[in-house]
PDB file of C-alpha atoms in Angstrom:
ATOM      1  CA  UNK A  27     -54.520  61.692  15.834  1.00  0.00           C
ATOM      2  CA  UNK A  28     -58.468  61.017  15.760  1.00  0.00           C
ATOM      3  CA  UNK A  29     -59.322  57.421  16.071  1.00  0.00           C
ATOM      4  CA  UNK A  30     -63.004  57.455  16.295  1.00  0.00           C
ATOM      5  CA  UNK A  31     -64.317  60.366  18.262  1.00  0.00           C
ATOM      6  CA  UNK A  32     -61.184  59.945  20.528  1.00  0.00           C
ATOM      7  CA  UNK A  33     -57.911  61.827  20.200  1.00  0.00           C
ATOM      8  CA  UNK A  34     -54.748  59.552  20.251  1.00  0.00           C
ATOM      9  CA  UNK A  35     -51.193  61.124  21.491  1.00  0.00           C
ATOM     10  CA  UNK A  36     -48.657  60.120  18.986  1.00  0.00           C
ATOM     11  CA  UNK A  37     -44.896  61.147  18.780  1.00  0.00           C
ATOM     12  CA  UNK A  38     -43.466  61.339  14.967  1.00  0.00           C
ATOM     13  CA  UNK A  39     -39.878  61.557  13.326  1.00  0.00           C
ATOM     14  CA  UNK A  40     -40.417  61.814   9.690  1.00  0.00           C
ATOM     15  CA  UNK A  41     -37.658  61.212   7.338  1.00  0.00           C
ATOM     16  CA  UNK A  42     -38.321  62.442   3.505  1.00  0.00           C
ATOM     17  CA  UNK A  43     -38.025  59.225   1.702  1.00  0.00           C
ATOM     18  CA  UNK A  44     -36.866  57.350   4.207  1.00  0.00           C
ATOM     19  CA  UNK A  45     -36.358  53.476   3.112  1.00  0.00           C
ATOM     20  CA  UNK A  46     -37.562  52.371   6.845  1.00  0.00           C
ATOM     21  CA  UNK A  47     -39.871  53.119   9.457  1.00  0.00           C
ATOM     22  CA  UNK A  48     -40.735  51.558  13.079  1.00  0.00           C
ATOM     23  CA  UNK A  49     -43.484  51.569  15.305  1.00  0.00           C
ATOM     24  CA  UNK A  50     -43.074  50.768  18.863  1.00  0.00           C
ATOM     25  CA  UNK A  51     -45.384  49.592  20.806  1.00  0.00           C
ATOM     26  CA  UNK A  52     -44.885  50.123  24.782  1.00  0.00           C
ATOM     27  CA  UNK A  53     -46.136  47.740  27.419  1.00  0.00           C
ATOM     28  CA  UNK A  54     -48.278  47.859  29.866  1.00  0.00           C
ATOM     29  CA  UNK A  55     -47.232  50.503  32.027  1.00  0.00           C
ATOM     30  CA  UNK A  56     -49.625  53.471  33.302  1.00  0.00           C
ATOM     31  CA  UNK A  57     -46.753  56.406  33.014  1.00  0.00           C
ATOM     32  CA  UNK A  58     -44.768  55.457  30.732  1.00  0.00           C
ATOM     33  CA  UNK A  59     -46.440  55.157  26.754  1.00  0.00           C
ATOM     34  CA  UNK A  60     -44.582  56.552  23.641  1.00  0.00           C
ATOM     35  CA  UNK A  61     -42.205  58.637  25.843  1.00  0.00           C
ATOM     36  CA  UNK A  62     -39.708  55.618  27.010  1.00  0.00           C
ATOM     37  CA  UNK A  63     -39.025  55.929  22.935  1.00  0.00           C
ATOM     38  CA  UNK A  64     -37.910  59.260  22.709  1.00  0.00           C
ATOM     39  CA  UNK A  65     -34.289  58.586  22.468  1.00  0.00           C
ATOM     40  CA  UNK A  66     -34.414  55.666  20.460  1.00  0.00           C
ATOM     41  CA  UNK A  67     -36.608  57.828  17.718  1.00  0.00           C
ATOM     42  CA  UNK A  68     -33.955  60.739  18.325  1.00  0.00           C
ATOM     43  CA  UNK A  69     -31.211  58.207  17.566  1.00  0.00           C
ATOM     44  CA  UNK A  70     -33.209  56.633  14.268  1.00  0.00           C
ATOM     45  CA  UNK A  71     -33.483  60.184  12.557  1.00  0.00           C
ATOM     46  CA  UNK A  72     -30.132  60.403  12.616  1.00  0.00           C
ATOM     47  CA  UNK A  73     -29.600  57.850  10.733  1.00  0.00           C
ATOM     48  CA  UNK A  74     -32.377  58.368   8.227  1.00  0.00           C
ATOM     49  CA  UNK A  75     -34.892  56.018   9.575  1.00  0.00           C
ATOM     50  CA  UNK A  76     -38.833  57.281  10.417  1.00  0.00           C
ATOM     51  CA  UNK A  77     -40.297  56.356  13.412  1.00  0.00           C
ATOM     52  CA  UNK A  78     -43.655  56.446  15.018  1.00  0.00           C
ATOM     53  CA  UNK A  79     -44.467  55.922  18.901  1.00  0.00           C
ATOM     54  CA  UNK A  80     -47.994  56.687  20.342  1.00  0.00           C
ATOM     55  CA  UNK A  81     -49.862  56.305  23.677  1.00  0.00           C
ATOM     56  CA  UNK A  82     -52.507  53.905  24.018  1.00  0.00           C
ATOM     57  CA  UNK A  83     -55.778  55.718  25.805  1.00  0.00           C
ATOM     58  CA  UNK A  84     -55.743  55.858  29.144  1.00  0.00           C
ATOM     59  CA  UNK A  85     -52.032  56.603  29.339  1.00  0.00           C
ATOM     60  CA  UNK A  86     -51.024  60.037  30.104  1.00  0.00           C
ATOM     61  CA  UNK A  87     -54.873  61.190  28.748  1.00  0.00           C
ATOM     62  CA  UNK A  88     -54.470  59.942  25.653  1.00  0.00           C
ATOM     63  CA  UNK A  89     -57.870  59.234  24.126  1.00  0.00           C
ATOM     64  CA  UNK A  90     -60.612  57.939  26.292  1.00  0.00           C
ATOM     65  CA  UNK A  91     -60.562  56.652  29.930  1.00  0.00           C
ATOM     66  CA  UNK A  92     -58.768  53.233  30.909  1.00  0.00           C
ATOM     67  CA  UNK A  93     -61.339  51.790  32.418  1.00  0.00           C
ATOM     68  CA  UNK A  94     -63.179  51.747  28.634  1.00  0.00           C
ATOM     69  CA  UNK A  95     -60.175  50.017  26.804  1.00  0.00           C
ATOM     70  CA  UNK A  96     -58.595  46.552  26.675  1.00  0.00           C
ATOM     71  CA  UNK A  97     -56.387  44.476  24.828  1.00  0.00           C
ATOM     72  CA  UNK A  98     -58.893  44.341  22.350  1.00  0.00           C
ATOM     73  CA  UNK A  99     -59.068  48.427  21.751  1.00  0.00           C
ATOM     74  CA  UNK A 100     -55.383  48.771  21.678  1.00  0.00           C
ATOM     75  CA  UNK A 101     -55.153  46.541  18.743  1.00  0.00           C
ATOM     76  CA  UNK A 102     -57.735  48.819  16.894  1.00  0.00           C
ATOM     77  CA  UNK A 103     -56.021  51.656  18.242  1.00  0.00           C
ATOM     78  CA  UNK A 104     -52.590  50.031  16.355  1.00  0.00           C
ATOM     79  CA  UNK A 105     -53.944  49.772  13.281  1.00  0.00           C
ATOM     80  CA  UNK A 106     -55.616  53.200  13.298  1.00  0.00           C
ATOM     81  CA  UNK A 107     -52.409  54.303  13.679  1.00  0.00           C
ATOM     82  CA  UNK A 108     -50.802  52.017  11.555  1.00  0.00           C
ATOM     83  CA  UNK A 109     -53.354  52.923   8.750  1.00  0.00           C
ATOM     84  CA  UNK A 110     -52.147  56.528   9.161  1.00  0.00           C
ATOM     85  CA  UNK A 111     -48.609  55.668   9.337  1.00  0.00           C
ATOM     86  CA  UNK A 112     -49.408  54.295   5.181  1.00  0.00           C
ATOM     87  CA  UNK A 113     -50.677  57.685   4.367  1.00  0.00           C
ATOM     88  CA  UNK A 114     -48.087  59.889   6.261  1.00  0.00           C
ATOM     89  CA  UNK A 115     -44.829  58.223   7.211  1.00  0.00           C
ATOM     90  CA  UNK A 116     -43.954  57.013   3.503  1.00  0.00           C
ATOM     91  CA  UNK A 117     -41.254  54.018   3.563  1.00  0.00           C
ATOM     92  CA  UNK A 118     -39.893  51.319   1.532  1.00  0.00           C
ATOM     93  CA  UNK A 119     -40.718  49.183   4.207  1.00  0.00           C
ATOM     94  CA  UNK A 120     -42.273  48.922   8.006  1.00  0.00           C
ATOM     95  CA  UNK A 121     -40.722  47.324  10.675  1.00  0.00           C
ATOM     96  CA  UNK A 122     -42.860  46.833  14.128  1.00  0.00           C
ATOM     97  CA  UNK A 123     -41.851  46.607  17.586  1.00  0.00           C
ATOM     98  CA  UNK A 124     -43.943  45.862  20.742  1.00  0.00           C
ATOM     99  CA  UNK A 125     -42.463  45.163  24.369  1.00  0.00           C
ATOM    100  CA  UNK A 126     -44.493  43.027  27.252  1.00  0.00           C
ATOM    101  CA  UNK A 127     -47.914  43.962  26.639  1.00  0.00           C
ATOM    102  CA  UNK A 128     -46.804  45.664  23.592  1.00  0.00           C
ATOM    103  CA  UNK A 129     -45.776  42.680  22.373  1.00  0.00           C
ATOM    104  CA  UNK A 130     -49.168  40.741  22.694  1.00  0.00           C
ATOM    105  CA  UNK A 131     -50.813  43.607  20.861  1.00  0.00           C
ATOM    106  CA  UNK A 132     -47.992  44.036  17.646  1.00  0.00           C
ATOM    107  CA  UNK A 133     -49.214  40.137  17.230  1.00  0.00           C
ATOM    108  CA  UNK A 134     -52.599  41.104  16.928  1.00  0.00           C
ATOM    109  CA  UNK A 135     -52.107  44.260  14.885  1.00  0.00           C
ATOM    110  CA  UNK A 136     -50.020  41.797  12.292  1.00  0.00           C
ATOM    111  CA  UNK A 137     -53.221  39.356  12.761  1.00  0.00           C
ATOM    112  CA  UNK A 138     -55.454  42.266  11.447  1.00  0.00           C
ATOM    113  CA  UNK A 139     -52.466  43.858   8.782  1.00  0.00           C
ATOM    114  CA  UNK A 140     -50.226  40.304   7.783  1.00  0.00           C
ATOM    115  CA  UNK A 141     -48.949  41.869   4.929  1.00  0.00           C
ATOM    116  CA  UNK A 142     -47.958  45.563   5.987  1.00  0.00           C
ATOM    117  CA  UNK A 143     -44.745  45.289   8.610  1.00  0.00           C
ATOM    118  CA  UNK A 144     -41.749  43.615   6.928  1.00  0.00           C
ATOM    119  CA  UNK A 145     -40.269  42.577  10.164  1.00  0.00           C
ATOM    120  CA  UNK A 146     -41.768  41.846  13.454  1.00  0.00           C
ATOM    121  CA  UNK A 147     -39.387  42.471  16.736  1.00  0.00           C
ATOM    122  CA  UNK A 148     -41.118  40.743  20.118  1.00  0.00           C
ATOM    123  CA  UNK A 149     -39.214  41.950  23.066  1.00  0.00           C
ATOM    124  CA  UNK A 150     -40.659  39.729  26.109  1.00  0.00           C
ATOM    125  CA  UNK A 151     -44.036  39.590  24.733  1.00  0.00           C
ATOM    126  CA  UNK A 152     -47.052  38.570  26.930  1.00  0.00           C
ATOM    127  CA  UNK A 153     -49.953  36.312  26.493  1.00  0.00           C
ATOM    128  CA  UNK A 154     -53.085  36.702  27.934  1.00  0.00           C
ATOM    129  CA  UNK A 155     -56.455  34.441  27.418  1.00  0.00           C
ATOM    130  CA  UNK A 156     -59.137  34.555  25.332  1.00  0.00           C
ATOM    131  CA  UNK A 157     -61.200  35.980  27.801  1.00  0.00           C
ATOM    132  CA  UNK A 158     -58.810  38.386  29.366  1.00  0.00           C
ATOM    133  CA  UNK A 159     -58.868  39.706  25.288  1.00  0.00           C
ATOM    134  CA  UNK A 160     -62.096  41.286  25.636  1.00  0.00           C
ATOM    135  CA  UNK A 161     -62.357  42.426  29.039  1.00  0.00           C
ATOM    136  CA  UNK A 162     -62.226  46.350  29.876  1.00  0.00           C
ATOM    137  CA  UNK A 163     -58.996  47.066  32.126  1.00  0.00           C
ATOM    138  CA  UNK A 164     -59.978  46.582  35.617  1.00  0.00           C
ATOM    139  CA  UNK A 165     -60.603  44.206  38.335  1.00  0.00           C
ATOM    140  CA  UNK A 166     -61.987  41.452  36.351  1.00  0.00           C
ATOM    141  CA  UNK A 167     -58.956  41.734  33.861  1.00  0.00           C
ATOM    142  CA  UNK A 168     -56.244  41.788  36.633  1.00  0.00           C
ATOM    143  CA  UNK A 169     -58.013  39.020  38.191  1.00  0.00           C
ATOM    144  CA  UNK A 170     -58.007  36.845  35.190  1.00  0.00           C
ATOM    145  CA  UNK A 171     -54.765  37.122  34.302  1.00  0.00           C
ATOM    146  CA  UNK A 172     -53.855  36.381  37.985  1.00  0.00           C
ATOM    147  CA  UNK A 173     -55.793  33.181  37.512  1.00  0.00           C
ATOM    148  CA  UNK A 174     -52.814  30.296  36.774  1.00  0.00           C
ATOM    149  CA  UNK A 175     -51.863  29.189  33.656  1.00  0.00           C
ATOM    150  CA  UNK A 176     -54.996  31.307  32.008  1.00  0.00           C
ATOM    151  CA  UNK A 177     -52.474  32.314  29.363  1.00  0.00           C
ATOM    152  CA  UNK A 178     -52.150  28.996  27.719  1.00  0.00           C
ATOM    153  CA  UNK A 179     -55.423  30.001  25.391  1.00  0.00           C
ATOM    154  CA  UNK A 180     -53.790  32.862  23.958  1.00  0.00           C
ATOM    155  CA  UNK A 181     -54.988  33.865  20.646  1.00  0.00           C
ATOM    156  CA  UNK A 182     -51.534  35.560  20.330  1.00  0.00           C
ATOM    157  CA  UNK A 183     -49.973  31.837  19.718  1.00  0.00           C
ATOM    158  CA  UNK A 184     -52.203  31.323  16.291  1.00  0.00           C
ATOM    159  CA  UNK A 185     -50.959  35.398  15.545  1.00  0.00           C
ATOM    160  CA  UNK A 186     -47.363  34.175  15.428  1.00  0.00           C
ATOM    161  CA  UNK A 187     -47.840  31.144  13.958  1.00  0.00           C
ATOM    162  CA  UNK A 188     -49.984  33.099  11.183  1.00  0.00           C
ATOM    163  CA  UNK A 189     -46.987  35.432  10.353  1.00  0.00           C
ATOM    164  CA  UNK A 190     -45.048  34.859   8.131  1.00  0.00           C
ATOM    165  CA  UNK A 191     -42.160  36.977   7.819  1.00  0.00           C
ATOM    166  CA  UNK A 192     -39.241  37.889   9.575  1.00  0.00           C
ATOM    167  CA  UNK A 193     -39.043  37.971  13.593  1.00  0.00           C
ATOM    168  CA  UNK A 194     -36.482  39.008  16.453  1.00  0.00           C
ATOM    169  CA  UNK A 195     -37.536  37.381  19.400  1.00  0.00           C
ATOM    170  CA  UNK A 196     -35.783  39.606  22.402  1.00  0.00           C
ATOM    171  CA  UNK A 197     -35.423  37.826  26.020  1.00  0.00           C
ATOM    172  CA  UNK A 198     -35.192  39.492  29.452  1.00  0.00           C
ATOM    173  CA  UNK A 199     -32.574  37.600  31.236  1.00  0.00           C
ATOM    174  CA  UNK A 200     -34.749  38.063  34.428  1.00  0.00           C
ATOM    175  CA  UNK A 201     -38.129  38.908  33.493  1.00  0.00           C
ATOM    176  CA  UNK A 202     -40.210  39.342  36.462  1.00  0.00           C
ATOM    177  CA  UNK A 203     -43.753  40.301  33.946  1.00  0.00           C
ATOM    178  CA  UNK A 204     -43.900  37.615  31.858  1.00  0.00           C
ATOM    179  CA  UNK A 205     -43.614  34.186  32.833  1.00  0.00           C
ATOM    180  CA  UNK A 206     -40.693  32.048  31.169  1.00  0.00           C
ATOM    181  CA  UNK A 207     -43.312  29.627  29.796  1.00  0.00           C
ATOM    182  CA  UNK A 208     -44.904  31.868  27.569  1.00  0.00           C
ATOM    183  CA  UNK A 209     -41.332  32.866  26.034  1.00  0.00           C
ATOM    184  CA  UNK A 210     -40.605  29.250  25.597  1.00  0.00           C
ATOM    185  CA  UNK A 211     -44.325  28.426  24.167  1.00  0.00           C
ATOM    186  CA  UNK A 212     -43.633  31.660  21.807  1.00  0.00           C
ATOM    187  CA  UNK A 213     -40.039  30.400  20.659  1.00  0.00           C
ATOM    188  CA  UNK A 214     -41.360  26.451  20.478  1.00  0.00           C
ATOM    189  CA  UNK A 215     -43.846  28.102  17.522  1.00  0.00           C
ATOM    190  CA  UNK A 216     -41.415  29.039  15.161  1.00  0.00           C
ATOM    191  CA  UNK A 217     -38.705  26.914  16.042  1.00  0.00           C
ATOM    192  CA  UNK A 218     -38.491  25.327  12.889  1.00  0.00           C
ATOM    193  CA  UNK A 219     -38.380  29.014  10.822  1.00  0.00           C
ATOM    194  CA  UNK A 220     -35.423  30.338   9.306  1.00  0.00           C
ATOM    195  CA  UNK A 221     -36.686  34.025   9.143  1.00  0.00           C
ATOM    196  CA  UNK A 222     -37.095  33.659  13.366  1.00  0.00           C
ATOM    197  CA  UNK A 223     -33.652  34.821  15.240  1.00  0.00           C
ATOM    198  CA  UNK A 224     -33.776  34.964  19.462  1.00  0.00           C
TER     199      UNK A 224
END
């Protein structure tokens, strides 16, 4: 898919008037993008549900280089390809799901779209800081989220708080990525919501 005058690798199950469609979002892996969903989007077809899975660039030479994205890029990237999802995957509704890093950058793509996915599905979702947000991939960025507590700026905190629909909030029962603060910080945010389930 062209997203500027880079070429994005996407993986698509299309279901003729399907009532629902997901996007996942993978983490931060280097190897392992919109393939770890193959079998989930397998299993949704056969049940009538659309799906759409894509790697970020950088991964597996999808669009341009690593070193020229960030955290930042992938959330354009996401709505790019949520923008093409609305003219090509045709549902009732759009459900959006983002692991780890994945899950940091479906709270930014709902920042940019609030009103597009019905439902929202965090599984162990990261935070990084403000600064980290803008940095390329790289040295600087893996020192800066190295540096201690740098997450507690997150813009990703104001994302969830903005959203206002429904959200599944998934735990890893020993999560060695993401720090059990940031879950805790995450659920203490919408711990008051009725349309938030852990």
């Amino acid at each position: 898919m062209p997203v500027g005058s880079k070429i994005l690798s996407l993986s698509v199950e299309r279901i003729e008037h399907s009532k629902t469609c997901f996007l996942f979002l993978s983490g931060g892996s280097l190897d392992s993008g919109k393939g770890r969903y193959a079998i989930w989007q397998s299993e949704l077809m056969k049940i009538g549900i659309s799906s759409v899975s894509f790697d970020y660039s950088g991964i597996n030479r999808s669009g341009s280089p690593l070193a020229e994205s960030s955290l930042e890029s992938r959330i354009e990237e996401s709505v790019c390809v949520s923008d093409w999802m609305e003219k090509n995957v045709c549902a009732e509704q759009y459900i959006l799901y983002g692991v780890s890093m994945g899950g940091y950058i479906a709270l930014g793509l709902v920042d940019k779209k609030p009103n597009f996915f019905e439902k929202l599905v965090l599984h162990s979702p990261a935070a990084y800081s403000t600064r980290a947000h803008h940095l390329c991939f790289g040295q600087s960025f893996t020192r800066e989220i190295r540096t201690k507590n740098s997450w507690k700026n997150s813009y990703s905190f104001e994302w969830l708080k903005a959203y206002k629909r429904s959200v599944l909030f998934i735990e890893a029962e020993n999560d060695t990525v993401v720090p059990r603060r940031i879950s805790e910080k995450y659920k203490s945010i919408k711990a008051n919501s009725d349309d938030f389930r852990v």
